[in-house]
Coordinates of C-alpha atoms in Angstrom, one line a residue:
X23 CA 0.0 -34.5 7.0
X24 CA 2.3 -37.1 6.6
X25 CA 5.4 -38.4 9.1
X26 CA 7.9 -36.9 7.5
X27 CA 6.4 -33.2 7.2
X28 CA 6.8 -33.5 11.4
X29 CA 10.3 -35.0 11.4
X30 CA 11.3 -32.5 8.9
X31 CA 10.0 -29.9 10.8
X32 CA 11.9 -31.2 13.8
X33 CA 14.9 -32.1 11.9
X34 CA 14.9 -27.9 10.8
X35 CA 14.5 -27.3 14.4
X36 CA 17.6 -28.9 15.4
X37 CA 19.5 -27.3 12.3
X38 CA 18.2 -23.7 13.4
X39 CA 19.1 -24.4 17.1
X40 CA 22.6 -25.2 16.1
X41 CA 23.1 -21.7 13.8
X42 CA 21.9 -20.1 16.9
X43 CA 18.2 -19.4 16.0
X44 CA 16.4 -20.0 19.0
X45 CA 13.2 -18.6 17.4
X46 CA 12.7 -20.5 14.6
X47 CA 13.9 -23.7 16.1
X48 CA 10.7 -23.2 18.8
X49 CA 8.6 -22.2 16.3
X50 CA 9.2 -25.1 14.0
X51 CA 9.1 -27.5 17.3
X52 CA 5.5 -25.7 17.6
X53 CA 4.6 -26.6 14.2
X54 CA 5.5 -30.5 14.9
X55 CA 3.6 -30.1 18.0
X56 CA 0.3 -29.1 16.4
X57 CA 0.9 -31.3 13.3
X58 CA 1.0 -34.4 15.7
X59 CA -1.7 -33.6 17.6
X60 CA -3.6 -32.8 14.2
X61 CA -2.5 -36.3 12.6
X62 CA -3.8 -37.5 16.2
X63 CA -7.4 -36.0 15.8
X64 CA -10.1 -38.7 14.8
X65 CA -11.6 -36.8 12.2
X66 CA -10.8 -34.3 9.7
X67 CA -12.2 -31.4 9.9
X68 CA -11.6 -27.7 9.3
X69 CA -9.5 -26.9 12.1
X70 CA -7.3 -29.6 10.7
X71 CA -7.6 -28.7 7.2
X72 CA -6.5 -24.9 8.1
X73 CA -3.8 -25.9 10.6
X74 CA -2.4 -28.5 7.6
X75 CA -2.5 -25.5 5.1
X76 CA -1.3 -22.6 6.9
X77 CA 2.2 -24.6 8.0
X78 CA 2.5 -25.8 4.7
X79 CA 2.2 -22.1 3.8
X80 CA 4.4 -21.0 6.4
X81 CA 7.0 -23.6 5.5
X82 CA 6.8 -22.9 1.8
X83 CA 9.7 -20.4 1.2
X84 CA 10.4 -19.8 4.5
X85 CA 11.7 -23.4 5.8
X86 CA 15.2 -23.2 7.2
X87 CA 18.0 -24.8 5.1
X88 CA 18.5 -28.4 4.9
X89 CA 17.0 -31.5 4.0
X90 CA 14.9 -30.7 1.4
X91 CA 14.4 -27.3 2.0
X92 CA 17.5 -25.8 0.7
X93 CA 16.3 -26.9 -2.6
X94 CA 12.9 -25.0 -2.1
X95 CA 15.1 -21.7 -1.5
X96 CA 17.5 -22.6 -3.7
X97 CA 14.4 -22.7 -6.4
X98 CA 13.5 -19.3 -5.1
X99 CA 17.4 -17.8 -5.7
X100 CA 16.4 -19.2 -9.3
X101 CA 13.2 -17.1 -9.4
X102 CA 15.4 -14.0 -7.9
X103 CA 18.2 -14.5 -10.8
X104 CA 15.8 -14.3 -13.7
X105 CA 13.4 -11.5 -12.0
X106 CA 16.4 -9.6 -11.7
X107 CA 16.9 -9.6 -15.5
X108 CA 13.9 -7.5 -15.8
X109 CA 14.6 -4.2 -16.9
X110 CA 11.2 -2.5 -14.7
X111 CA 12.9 -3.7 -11.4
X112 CA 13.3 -0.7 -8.6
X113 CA 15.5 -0.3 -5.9
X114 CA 12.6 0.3 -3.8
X115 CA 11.2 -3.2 -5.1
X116 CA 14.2 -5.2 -3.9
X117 CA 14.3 -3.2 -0.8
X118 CA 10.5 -4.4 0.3
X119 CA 11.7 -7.6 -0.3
X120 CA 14.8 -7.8 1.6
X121 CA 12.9 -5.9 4.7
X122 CA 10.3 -8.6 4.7
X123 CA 9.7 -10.9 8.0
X124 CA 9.2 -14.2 5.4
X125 CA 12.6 -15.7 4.7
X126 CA 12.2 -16.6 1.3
X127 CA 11.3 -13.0 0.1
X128 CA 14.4 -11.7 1.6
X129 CA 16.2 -14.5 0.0
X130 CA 14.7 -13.3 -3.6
X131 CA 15.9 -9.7 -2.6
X132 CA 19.5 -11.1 -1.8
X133 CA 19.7 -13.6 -5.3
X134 CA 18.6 -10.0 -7.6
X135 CA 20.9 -8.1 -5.8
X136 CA 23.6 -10.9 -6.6
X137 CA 22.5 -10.4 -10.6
X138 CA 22.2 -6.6 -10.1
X139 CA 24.1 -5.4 -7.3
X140 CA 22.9 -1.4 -7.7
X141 CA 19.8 -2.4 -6.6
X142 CA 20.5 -3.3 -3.2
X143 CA 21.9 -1.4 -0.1
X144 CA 24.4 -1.7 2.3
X145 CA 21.8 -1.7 4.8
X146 CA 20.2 -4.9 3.4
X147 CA 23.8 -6.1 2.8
X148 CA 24.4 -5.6 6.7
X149 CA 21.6 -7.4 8.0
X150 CA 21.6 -10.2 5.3
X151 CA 25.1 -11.2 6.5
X152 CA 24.8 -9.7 10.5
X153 CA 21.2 -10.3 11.4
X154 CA 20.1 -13.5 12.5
X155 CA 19.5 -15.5 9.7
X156 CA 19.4 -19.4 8.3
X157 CA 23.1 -20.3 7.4
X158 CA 21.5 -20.4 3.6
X159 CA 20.2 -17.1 4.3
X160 CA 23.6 -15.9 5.2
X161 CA 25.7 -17.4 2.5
X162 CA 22.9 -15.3 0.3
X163 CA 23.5 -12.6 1.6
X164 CA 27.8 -13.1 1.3
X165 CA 27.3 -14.1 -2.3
X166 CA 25.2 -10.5 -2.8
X167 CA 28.0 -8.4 -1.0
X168 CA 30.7 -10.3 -3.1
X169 CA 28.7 -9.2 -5.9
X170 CA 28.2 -6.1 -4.7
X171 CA 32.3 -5.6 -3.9
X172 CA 33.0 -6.7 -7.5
X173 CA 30.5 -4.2 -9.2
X174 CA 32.1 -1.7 -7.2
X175 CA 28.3 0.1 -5.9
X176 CA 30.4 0.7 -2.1
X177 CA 31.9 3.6 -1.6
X178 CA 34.8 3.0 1.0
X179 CA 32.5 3.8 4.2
X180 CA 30.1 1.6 3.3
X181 CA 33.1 -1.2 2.3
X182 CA 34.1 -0.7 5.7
X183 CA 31.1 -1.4 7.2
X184 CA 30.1 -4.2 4.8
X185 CA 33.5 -5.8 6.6
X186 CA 32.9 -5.1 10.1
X187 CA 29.4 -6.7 9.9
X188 CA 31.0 -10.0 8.1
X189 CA 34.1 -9.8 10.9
X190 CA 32.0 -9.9 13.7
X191 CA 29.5 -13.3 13.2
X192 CA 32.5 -14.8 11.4
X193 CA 34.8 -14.2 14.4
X194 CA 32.0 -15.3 16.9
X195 CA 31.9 -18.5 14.3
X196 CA 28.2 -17.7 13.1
X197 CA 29.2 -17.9 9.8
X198 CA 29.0 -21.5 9.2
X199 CA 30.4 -24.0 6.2
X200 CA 33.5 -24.1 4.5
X201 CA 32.4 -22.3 1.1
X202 CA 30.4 -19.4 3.3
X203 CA 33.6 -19.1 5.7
X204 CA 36.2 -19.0 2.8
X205 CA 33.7 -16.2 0.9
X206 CA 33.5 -14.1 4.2
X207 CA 37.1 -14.2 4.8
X208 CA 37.6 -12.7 1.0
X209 CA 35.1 -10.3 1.0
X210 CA 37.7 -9.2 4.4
X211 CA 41.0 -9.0 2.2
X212 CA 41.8 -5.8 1.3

């Protein structure tokens, strides 16, 4: 494990902290912790070895957005895009995905629904832009509810409701970065 695996780790913990996720930014200050002590440890081992892998794994799709990994979920949006052009794809598929506790799977649920918005819900739609997520996470989930807005798979309660959950983070400023801010305040226009 090398330097700047811990310092990105830390680095993501500060970035989380400041969107306001207090649970990923300890659990990513955990991760540094244990990768320090196991870059401390004499010898190699298989405690070492495991500990290395699983945060690796952890961190692989699930890393919070910046410095480096925006571009490991922004490959995952690309994997989401062309999945979505396959014809077999169910609701119900994109649904498991965007109810999933790994990040990067509910990412891949938001970037089909931005390719084929009748796949998704307005429940996932809700959550992706009200719930606590990564400010990447977030601006997914925008870009999907624009999509879903311009496809025109709302009916008008579910419009409303789409609005009230972007009006309430955005108005609390948890909608963060100029493009995300500008794409929440449209999606709020009449």
């Amino acid at each position: 494990m090398t330097l700047s695996e811990i310092r990105r780790r830390l680095i993501g913990a500060d970035d989380a902290e400041r969107a306001g996720d207090d649970l990923l930014a300890r659990r990513l200050r955990d991760e540094a912790l244990l990768l320090t002590s196991a870059a401390q440890s004499p010898e190699p081992g298989p405690e070492r070895d495991a500990a290395e892998h699983d945060a690796t794994e952890r961190d692989e799709p699930r890393a919070p957005a910046g410095n480096g990994s925006t571009s490991a979920l922004q490959s995952v949006v690309d994997r989401g895009h062309r999945l979505a052009k396959r014809p077999a794809l169910r609701r119900d598929d994109v649904r498991k995905l965007s109810g999933s506790r790994d990040e990067g799977k509910r990412v891949m649920g938001l970037a089909i629904i931005q390719k084929r918005p009748e796949l998704g819900s307005i429940e996932t739609l809700v959550e992706a832009v009200s719930g606590s997520r990564s400010t990447f996470e977030v601006h997914q989930g925008l870009v999907a509810a624009r999509a879903a807005v311009d496809a025109r798979t709302l009916d008008d309660d579910e419009l409303a409701a789409l609005r009230e959950a972007i009006r309430v983070p955005l108005a609390a400023g948890r909608i963060c970065g100029d493009e995300s801010i500008h794409l929440a305040r449209q999606l709020l226009e009449p």
